[in-house]
XYZ file of C-alpha atoms in Angstrom:
546
model
C -1.118 10.908 24.073
C 0.249 11.527 27.471
C 4.034 9.559 26.754
C 4.272 11.707 23.403
C 5.914 14.548 24.958
C 7.779 12.472 27.474
C 8.740 9.717 23.873
C 10.352 13.137 22.567
C 12.139 14.459 25.448
C 14.066 10.894 25.610
C 14.538 11.043 21.911
C 16.176 14.657 21.699
C 18.816 13.172 25.182
C 19.317 10.462 23.482
C 20.456 12.756 20.166
C 22.218 15.042 22.356
C 24.123 11.369 24.283
C 24.926 10.840 20.517
C 26.584 13.755 19.627
C 28.489 14.574 23.510
C 29.572 11.218 23.206
C 30.304 12.047 19.221
C 32.236 15.623 19.513
C 34.562 13.780 22.158
C 36.828 12.855 18.924
C 36.446 15.974 17.695
C 37.561 18.270 20.993
C 41.143 15.377 20.613
C 41.648 15.952 17.224
C 41.772 19.815 18.162
C 44.269 18.479 21.194
C 46.005 16.717 18.613
C 46.337 19.309 15.570
C 47.547 21.811 19.239
C 50.423 19.676 19.655
C 51.748 19.292 16.216
C 51.436 23.006 15.574
C 53.625 23.031 18.871
C 55.768 20.042 17.498
C 56.051 21.966 13.795
C 56.841 24.845 15.720
C 59.862 23.387 17.433
C 61.088 21.629 14.198
C 61.591 24.368 12.222
C 62.851 26.947 14.994
C 65.402 24.651 15.507
C 66.314 24.074 12.005
C 66.855 27.180 11.686
C 68.205 28.074 14.747
C 70.893 25.736 13.007
C 70.264 27.282 9.901
C 71.706 30.682 11.708
C 74.589 29.053 13.334
C 76.189 27.230 9.726
C 74.882 29.999 7.565
C 78.551 32.519 8.081
C 80.783 28.525 7.570
C 78.337 27.985 3.776
C 78.339 31.641 2.708
C 80.557 33.687 0.629
C 82.340 30.526 -0.970
C 84.097 29.177 2.179
C 81.800 25.984 1.982
C 83.480 24.085 5.074
C 84.039 20.674 4.283
C 84.286 20.150 8.075
C 80.579 20.623 8.646
C 79.419 17.567 7.634
C 81.562 16.427 10.346
C 79.532 18.376 12.969
C 75.864 17.651 11.099
C 73.747 15.753 13.206
C 71.173 15.269 10.142
C 71.734 12.475 8.094
C 68.796 12.586 6.111
C 69.173 16.388 6.365
C 71.719 18.824 3.734
C 72.696 22.441 3.912
C 72.409 23.974 0.686
C 74.710 27.561 -0.569
C 72.063 29.414 -3.180
C 73.531 32.691 -4.976
C 71.686 35.336 -5.974
C 71.358 34.020 -9.178
C 69.766 30.673 -7.834
C 72.993 29.229 -8.113
C 73.894 26.569 -5.446
C 77.616 27.782 -3.946
C 77.804 25.383 -0.884
C 76.746 22.057 -0.757
C 76.562 20.093 2.737
C 74.846 16.203 2.781
C 73.260 14.330 0.577
C 70.341 16.763 -1.587
C 68.609 15.941 -4.828
C 69.469 18.321 -7.739
C 68.350 21.802 -7.148
C 64.567 21.669 -8.854
C 64.487 23.818 -11.462
C 63.280 27.512 -11.432
C 61.081 29.292 -10.262
C 61.176 28.500 -7.285
C 59.166 30.353 -4.703
C 60.534 29.979 -1.227
C 64.073 30.952 -2.551
C 62.273 34.391 -4.191
C 60.250 34.944 -1.265
C 63.709 34.792 1.115
C 65.285 37.551 -1.641
C 62.297 38.760 -1.673
C 62.803 39.776 1.989
C 61.229 37.368 3.907
C 62.937 36.037 7.182
C 61.781 32.445 6.432
C 60.114 30.210 4.108
C 59.267 26.409 3.286
C 58.465 25.134 0.388
C 58.364 21.772 -1.928
C 62.721 21.077 -2.761
C 61.893 18.419 -6.105
C 59.596 16.022 -7.134
C 60.321 13.194 -4.162
C 59.471 14.776 -1.018
C 62.013 16.952 0.585
C 60.805 19.975 1.580
C 62.883 23.329 1.997
C 63.289 25.602 4.938
C 65.143 28.584 3.296
C 66.890 31.360 5.573
C 68.597 34.842 4.571
C 72.247 33.481 4.640
C 75.760 36.204 4.807
C 76.703 38.418 2.003
C 72.908 38.066 0.391
C 72.695 34.865 -0.272
C 69.946 31.317 0.801
C 70.822 29.356 2.892
C 68.780 26.142 2.345
C 68.287 22.856 5.085
C 66.610 20.526 2.459
C 64.930 18.461 4.843
C 63.435 14.644 3.451
C 59.639 13.336 3.207
C 59.989 11.687 6.384
C 60.836 14.580 8.143
C 57.287 15.160 10.179
C 57.842 11.827 11.790
C 61.761 11.834 13.337
C 60.443 15.862 14.886
C 57.081 17.160 14.813
C 56.069 14.715 18.486
C 57.321 11.658 17.528
C 56.442 10.080 20.952
C 52.423 11.741 21.691
C 50.761 9.968 18.334
C 48.838 7.042 18.148
C 49.155 4.697 16.036
C 45.280 5.625 14.266
C 46.140 9.557 14.401
C 48.251 11.206 10.985
C 49.030 14.984 10.821
C 50.091 16.195 7.275
C 51.934 19.095 6.169
C 49.388 21.331 2.618
C 51.468 23.297 0.570
C 49.269 26.898 -0.696
C 48.156 24.619 -3.762
C 46.622 21.989 -1.628
C 50.052 19.089 -1.696
C 50.993 17.048 1.258
C 54.821 18.067 1.545
C 54.903 16.043 4.493
C 53.369 13.165 6.366
C 53.052 11.783 9.668
C 50.940 8.329 11.438
C 48.611 6.213 9.740
C 48.434 8.369 6.242
C 46.693 5.251 3.841
C 43.857 4.295 6.764
C 43.264 8.794 7.513
C 43.891 10.526 4.098
C 41.438 12.684 4.104
C 39.441 12.446 0.761
C 39.005 15.417 -1.721
C 35.423 16.506 -1.154
C 35.764 16.249 2.996
C 39.434 18.739 2.632
C 38.108 20.921 0.420
C 35.662 20.980 3.281
C 37.492 21.132 5.512
C 39.963 23.857 4.431
C 37.200 26.275 3.144
C 35.227 25.486 6.382
C 35.078 27.961 9.463
C 35.056 24.883 12.651
C 38.291 24.204 14.516
C 37.293 20.512 13.759
C 34.945 17.777 11.461
C 34.264 14.566 11.168
C 34.282 13.009 8.222
C 35.454 9.374 6.172
C 38.760 8.529 4.958
C 39.704 7.941 2.045
C 39.296 4.147 2.820
C 35.678 4.906 3.704
C 36.618 5.072 7.991
C 35.775 8.124 10.252
C 37.603 10.207 11.498
C 38.191 13.481 13.299
C 40.424 16.415 11.414
C 41.772 19.614 12.447
C 43.236 22.315 10.909
C 45.635 25.475 11.382
C 46.410 28.112 8.216
C 50.785 28.286 8.485
C 52.479 31.265 6.956
C 52.621 31.241 3.197
C 49.053 29.609 2.835
C 50.799 26.467 4.143
C 48.455 24.297 6.699
C 49.029 21.409 9.274
C 46.321 18.824 9.244
C 45.831 16.388 12.136
C 43.530 13.559 11.920
C 42.186 10.977 14.417
C 40.013 7.885 14.261
C 36.973 8.242 15.576
C 35.563 4.740 14.296
C 35.034 4.211 18.407
C 33.320 7.148 19.461
C 31.919 6.971 17.028
C 30.500 2.857 17.203
C 29.627 3.550 20.906
C 27.721 6.890 20.529
C 26.207 4.898 17.823
C 24.941 2.121 20.211
C 24.675 4.210 23.137
C 21.191 5.883 20.529
C 20.160 2.524 19.468
C 19.511 1.701 22.550
C 18.450 4.999 23.270
C 16.172 4.606 20.738
C 15.067 1.464 22.144
C 14.790 1.933 25.307
C 11.685 4.973 23.503
C 10.598 2.569 21.403
C 8.977 0.246 24.254
C 7.759 3.111 25.957
C 5.991 4.416 23.570
C 4.805 1.164 22.088
C 3.784 0.183 26.556
C 2.180 3.971 26.040
C 0.147 3.100 23.202
C -0.694 -0.486 24.215
C -2.210 1.245 27.299
C -3.932 4.354 25.083
C -6.060 1.296 23.191
C -6.550 -1.093 25.951
C -7.841 2.360 27.540
C -9.590 3.068 24.752
C -11.188 -0.430 24.088
C -12.468 -0.822 27.485
C -13.254 2.825 27.174
C -15.326 2.948 24.035
C -14.916 -0.812 22.388
C -16.775 -2.628 24.619
C -19.995 -0.519 25.204
C -19.736 0.003 20.930
C -19.282 -3.271 20.576
C -22.565 -4.132 23.103
C -24.358 -1.523 21.571
C -23.495 -2.812 17.344
C -24.766 -6.434 19.262
C -27.853 -5.103 20.190
C -28.497 -3.099 17.433
C -28.500 -6.240 15.062
C -30.763 -8.180 17.993
C -32.987 -5.474 16.717
C -33.518 -5.787 12.959
C -33.431 -9.093 13.751
C -36.614 -8.583 15.965
C -36.119 -8.368 19.758
C -36.249 -5.643 22.201
C -33.284 -3.247 21.876
C -31.104 -3.911 25.091
C -27.270 -2.923 24.917
C -27.452 -3.224 28.690
C -25.669 -2.086 30.938
C -23.362 0.868 30.265
C -22.196 2.374 33.255
C -19.178 3.519 33.344
C -19.095 3.916 29.018
C -18.664 7.282 28.129
C -21.365 10.556 27.720
C -21.449 10.444 23.988
C -21.619 6.369 24.172
C -24.645 6.367 26.687
C -26.258 9.240 24.728
C -25.920 7.459 21.472
C -27.561 4.090 23.304
C -30.316 6.777 24.207
C -31.215 7.567 21.424
C -31.324 4.222 19.960
C -33.544 3.507 22.166
C -35.784 6.014 21.795
C -35.377 5.134 18.076
C -36.146 2.113 18.788
C -39.543 2.457 20.578
C -41.087 5.339 17.900
C -40.070 2.870 14.981
C -41.315 -0.199 16.624
C -44.851 1.853 17.371
C -44.950 3.290 14.153
C -44.842 -0.540 12.798
C -47.486 -1.680 14.872
C -49.282 1.139 13.704
C -49.219 0.407 9.789
C -49.459 -2.817 10.792
C -53.204 -2.537 12.478
C -53.861 -0.194 9.149
C -52.757 -3.220 6.598
C -54.874 -4.954 8.017
C -57.831 -2.836 8.568
C -57.315 -2.571 4.794
C -56.741 -5.878 3.639
C -59.892 -6.788 5.648
C -61.466 -3.050 3.451
C -60.243 -4.666 0.083
C -61.232 -7.519 0.874
C -65.029 -7.243 1.792
C -64.395 -4.714 -1.431
C -63.527 -7.890 -3.617
C -66.680 -10.296 -1.933
C -68.723 -7.444 -2.526
C -67.757 -7.958 -6.593
C -68.012 -11.026 -6.328
C -72.005 -10.302 -5.046
C -73.211 -8.004 -7.425
C -71.372 -9.140 -10.496
C -73.592 -12.885 -9.478
C -77.250 -10.612 -9.134
C -75.899 -8.804 -12.164
C -75.177 -12.773 -14.047
C -78.557 -13.891 -12.154
C -80.180 -11.332 -13.833
C -78.692 -11.592 -16.607
C -79.334 -15.456 -16.665
C -83.481 -14.730 -16.372
C -83.777 -12.342 -18.909
C -82.689 -14.963 -21.180
C -84.553 -17.377 -19.669
C -87.841 -14.642 -20.669
C -86.301 -14.395 -24.157
C -87.861 -16.914 -27.084
C -85.646 -16.062 -29.660
C -82.435 -17.880 -29.827
C -79.439 -15.078 -30.905
C -80.446 -12.699 -28.553
C -80.650 -15.655 -25.557
C -76.890 -16.651 -26.550
C -75.558 -13.007 -26.095
C -77.558 -12.582 -23.116
C -76.194 -15.972 -22.586
C -72.532 -15.122 -23.187
C -72.602 -11.897 -21.456
C -74.151 -14.164 -18.322
C -70.906 -16.079 -18.213
C -68.351 -13.190 -19.058
C -69.852 -11.605 -16.132
C -69.385 -15.383 -14.186
C -65.867 -15.051 -15.134
C -65.003 -12.178 -13.369
C -67.416 -13.142 -9.471
C -64.956 -16.430 -9.690
C -62.101 -13.813 -9.964
C -62.913 -11.519 -7.358
C -64.150 -14.472 -5.189
C -60.678 -16.386 -5.309
C -59.045 -12.997 -4.911
C -60.439 -13.079 -1.229
C -61.214 -16.652 -0.864
C -57.193 -16.955 -0.933
C -56.628 -14.021 0.997
C -53.359 -13.211 -1.600
C -55.292 -9.234 -2.382
C -53.563 -9.307 -5.279
C -52.060 -12.744 -7.027
C -53.851 -15.668 -7.723
C -53.451 -19.171 -8.010
C -54.212 -19.895 -11.960
C -54.686 -23.466 -11.660
C -56.963 -23.737 -9.646
C -58.740 -20.396 -10.891
C -58.972 -21.862 -14.676
C -60.246 -25.366 -13.010
C -62.575 -23.753 -11.855
C -63.665 -21.622 -14.564
C -63.868 -24.037 -16.933
C -65.738 -26.240 -14.844
C -68.381 -23.482 -14.101
C -68.768 -22.548 -18.060
C -69.254 -25.896 -18.633
C -72.029 -26.202 -15.917
C -73.750 -23.290 -17.264
C -73.951 -24.442 -20.941
C -74.852 -27.939 -19.815
C -71.706 -29.995 -20.766
C -70.309 -31.743 -17.503
C -66.533 -32.831 -17.887
C -66.284 -35.684 -18.830
C -69.033 -36.757 -20.849
C -69.273 -36.022 -24.091
C -67.281 -33.352 -24.551
C -63.903 -34.101 -22.397
C -61.940 -30.593 -20.469
C -58.040 -30.918 -20.310
C -56.762 -28.287 -17.808
C -52.651 -28.390 -17.263
C -51.892 -24.898 -15.365
C -48.646 -24.897 -13.153
C -49.095 -23.479 -9.425
C -48.584 -20.354 -10.211
C -49.551 -16.936 -9.181
C -50.409 -14.018 -11.587
C -51.007 -10.802 -10.649
C -55.087 -9.974 -10.375
C -54.254 -7.144 -13.878
C -53.518 -9.974 -16.285
C -55.049 -12.926 -15.080
C -58.603 -10.510 -15.619
C -57.711 -10.234 -19.025
C -56.644 -14.126 -19.015
C -59.657 -15.320 -18.196
C -62.060 -13.567 -20.458
C -60.089 -14.297 -23.000
C -60.540 -17.979 -21.761
C -64.112 -17.581 -21.072
C -64.975 -16.546 -25.089
C -62.459 -19.593 -26.272
C -63.964 -22.445 -23.867
C -67.017 -21.319 -24.647
C -66.508 -20.745 -28.850
C -65.565 -24.647 -28.936
C -68.254 -26.289 -26.994
C -70.914 -24.008 -28.805
C -69.297 -24.650 -32.747
C -67.041 -27.586 -32.786
C -69.000 -30.835 -31.556
C -72.548 -29.829 -33.768
C -74.673 -32.299 -33.405
C -73.513 -34.312 -30.185
C -69.425 -35.302 -31.382
C -67.489 -36.347 -28.994
C -64.309 -34.704 -28.824
C -62.255 -32.474 -26.165
C -60.866 -29.334 -25.475
C -57.086 -28.894 -23.624
C -56.675 -25.404 -21.509
C -52.862 -25.550 -20.953
C -50.689 -22.909 -19.637
C -47.020 -22.723 -19.738
C -44.570 -21.175 -17.968
C -41.058 -20.032 -19.802
C -39.473 -18.222 -17.494
C -40.259 -14.719 -18.175
C -42.895 -15.368 -20.708
C -46.481 -17.775 -20.735
C -47.630 -19.289 -23.592
C -51.386 -19.656 -22.724
C -52.948 -22.323 -25.904
C -56.825 -23.060 -26.063
C -57.297 -26.234 -28.463
C -59.827 -28.740 -29.460
C -60.491 -31.189 -31.883
C -63.634 -30.825 -33.314
C -65.019 -29.719 -37.141
C -62.793 -26.935 -37.346
C -65.274 -24.255 -38.081
C -63.205 -21.264 -37.930
C -63.911 -20.158 -34.272
C -66.505 -17.036 -33.806
C -66.944 -16.486 -36.889
C -70.452 -15.525 -37.741
C -72.314 -15.118 -41.102
C -73.628 -12.206 -41.945
C -75.652 -10.805 -45.479
C -71.823 -9.011 -45.650
C -70.320 -12.461 -45.641
C -68.663 -14.372 -43.695
C -66.464 -11.317 -40.089
C -65.668 -12.357 -36.987
C -68.343 -13.249 -33.958
C -67.918 -10.647 -30.854
C -65.873 -13.497 -29.330
C -62.440 -13.493 -31.024
C -63.268 -9.541 -31.138
C -62.653 -9.384 -27.443
C -60.199 -12.219 -27.610
C -58.817 -9.690 -29.648
C -59.051 -6.666 -27.571
C -57.756 -8.125 -24.496
C -54.621 -10.063 -25.929
C -54.092 -6.052 -27.113
C -54.746 -5.213 -23.182
C -52.555 -7.844 -22.318
C -49.405 -6.758 -24.456
C -49.603 -10.015 -25.634
C -48.933 -12.353 -29.094
C -52.067 -14.291 -30.533
C -51.922 -16.515 -32.921
C -55.589 -18.138 -33.976
C -54.700 -21.586 -36.549
C -57.978 -23.976 -38.269
C -55.947 -27.697 -38.122
C -58.723 -29.117 -40.085
C -59.640 -31.443 -37.032
C -60.369 -28.172 -34.828
C -59.205 -25.064 -33.755
C -56.379 -23.444 -31.483
C -55.793 -20.010 -30.006
C -52.141 -19.383 -28.917
C -51.718 -16.230 -26.780
C -48.539 -15.557 -25.228
C -47.474 -13.189 -22.889
C -44.826 -11.403 -20.659
C -45.076 -12.451 -16.518
C -43.297 -8.565 -16.243
C -45.432 -7.103 -18.581
C -48.185 -4.625 -17.190
C -51.560 -4.892 -18.437
C -52.505 -1.698 -20.175
C -55.602 -0.722 -18.747
C -57.797 1.001 -21.896
C -60.419 -0.439 -22.497
C -60.291 -3.163 -25.409
C -60.988 -2.359 -28.968
C -64.533 -3.607 -29.771
C -66.007 -0.579 -31.455
C -66.468 -2.639 -34.761
C -68.774 -5.163 -32.120
C -71.961 -3.016 -33.154
C -71.267 -3.506 -36.805
C -71.267 -6.885 -37.462
C -73.887 -6.850 -35.602
C -75.954 -4.518 -37.795
C -74.468 -6.393 -40.614
């Protein structure tokens, strides 16, 4: 930033140098205009003197023919006009007299001592003075009279002078007219401008400096000199200064960037690397920040204090989580023990009952409680407090059911378990375990009467977002879980529980009696949250009462 004032000063100086070099051409144009004006006055004074000297000899109708021998100007003609504007005497070659009105003639007749104007359309100039006896003496000058009389030896090859009448028409010219002639816009701004000299482009797209002087009668003398060399030099000087300025600014900016990188960039990068290492588990250590700005060191100190506090809080949370996990494990363990006690009491009570139907109901209740106890044992035994491995759980649950009902898995009734290594939340596993308990119990009890043999299959399929649970047997095809009552055949408590737990899971249940076995199909979504409401078993008592 310190280089900016220096750069601004250097830029200002370069611009001033450019303007100074460019003004040199304007000063030269002003000097040229002054020289041209002096030459113009000298030339017109000489011509007026000649007219006044010859006026008596060409007035009053004398028209001394010997004047042609005495006239030193072969390209200049002398005329005498009477009061009516008719030519009374002509010395030398001149074009025909233009049609009236003639402004220069009227000006002299009106009392002017002298007047300048256009003579015809071929570029001649008329310089008129008062003659003898009210006549008007006129010198008709050729278009080249400026070249011959106005500083003919003082102009360079790229200088030019124009004489303009009051209507801004070029009367006479001198010098490099083609290259230097200004366009109409430049001509107008030059005449109307209050400046003595201006720089502009000519009609041929070249750079010139122009200066002008107002003459009597509204005429103007315009001088032009080439400004291309000064412009090119000034532009070169300006470009050199701008290049130096650019180098200076770039050097300053480079120094600023390097200094900022050393002062801020390196410490901030070390700080950033330390944060990334800390995110990966390493202690927060930005290293030595000696020489770094106070803001960076304060930021590092704040990070260190924050990470230390976060680490302490993480340790506290980890300890709290460990205590919570131990507590949950203990709860599952105690729930499992309590359920096993309840199952043992139910089993003991069932052994004392002599009525087969009542004894079967106690045994069914015992199996349901044992299923829940097995689930809780898996929750704390696997170390996963919220999910269960369904493959191992289903194998243990079904084997436990077979054992409770006095069956062996590969004896009279073969047991087939197919399930992936799938972990399911406890909320979904509880209703699913009870569904398996009811379905497998019904198949063992009713599907193979009279010592028949067969197979019970429990298959769990993972279809991405959905799970399919199928429990089937190839037994006699008795309507699964239905009971004979005085009111007819109705769904037993087992099927009612299966339907209730299916609703709790938000699953669809299909029960098929295939004539050669029974098949339960349950389809549920893995993302669905089970309904915590207790399954609707309000009709169980009515069925039993019936």
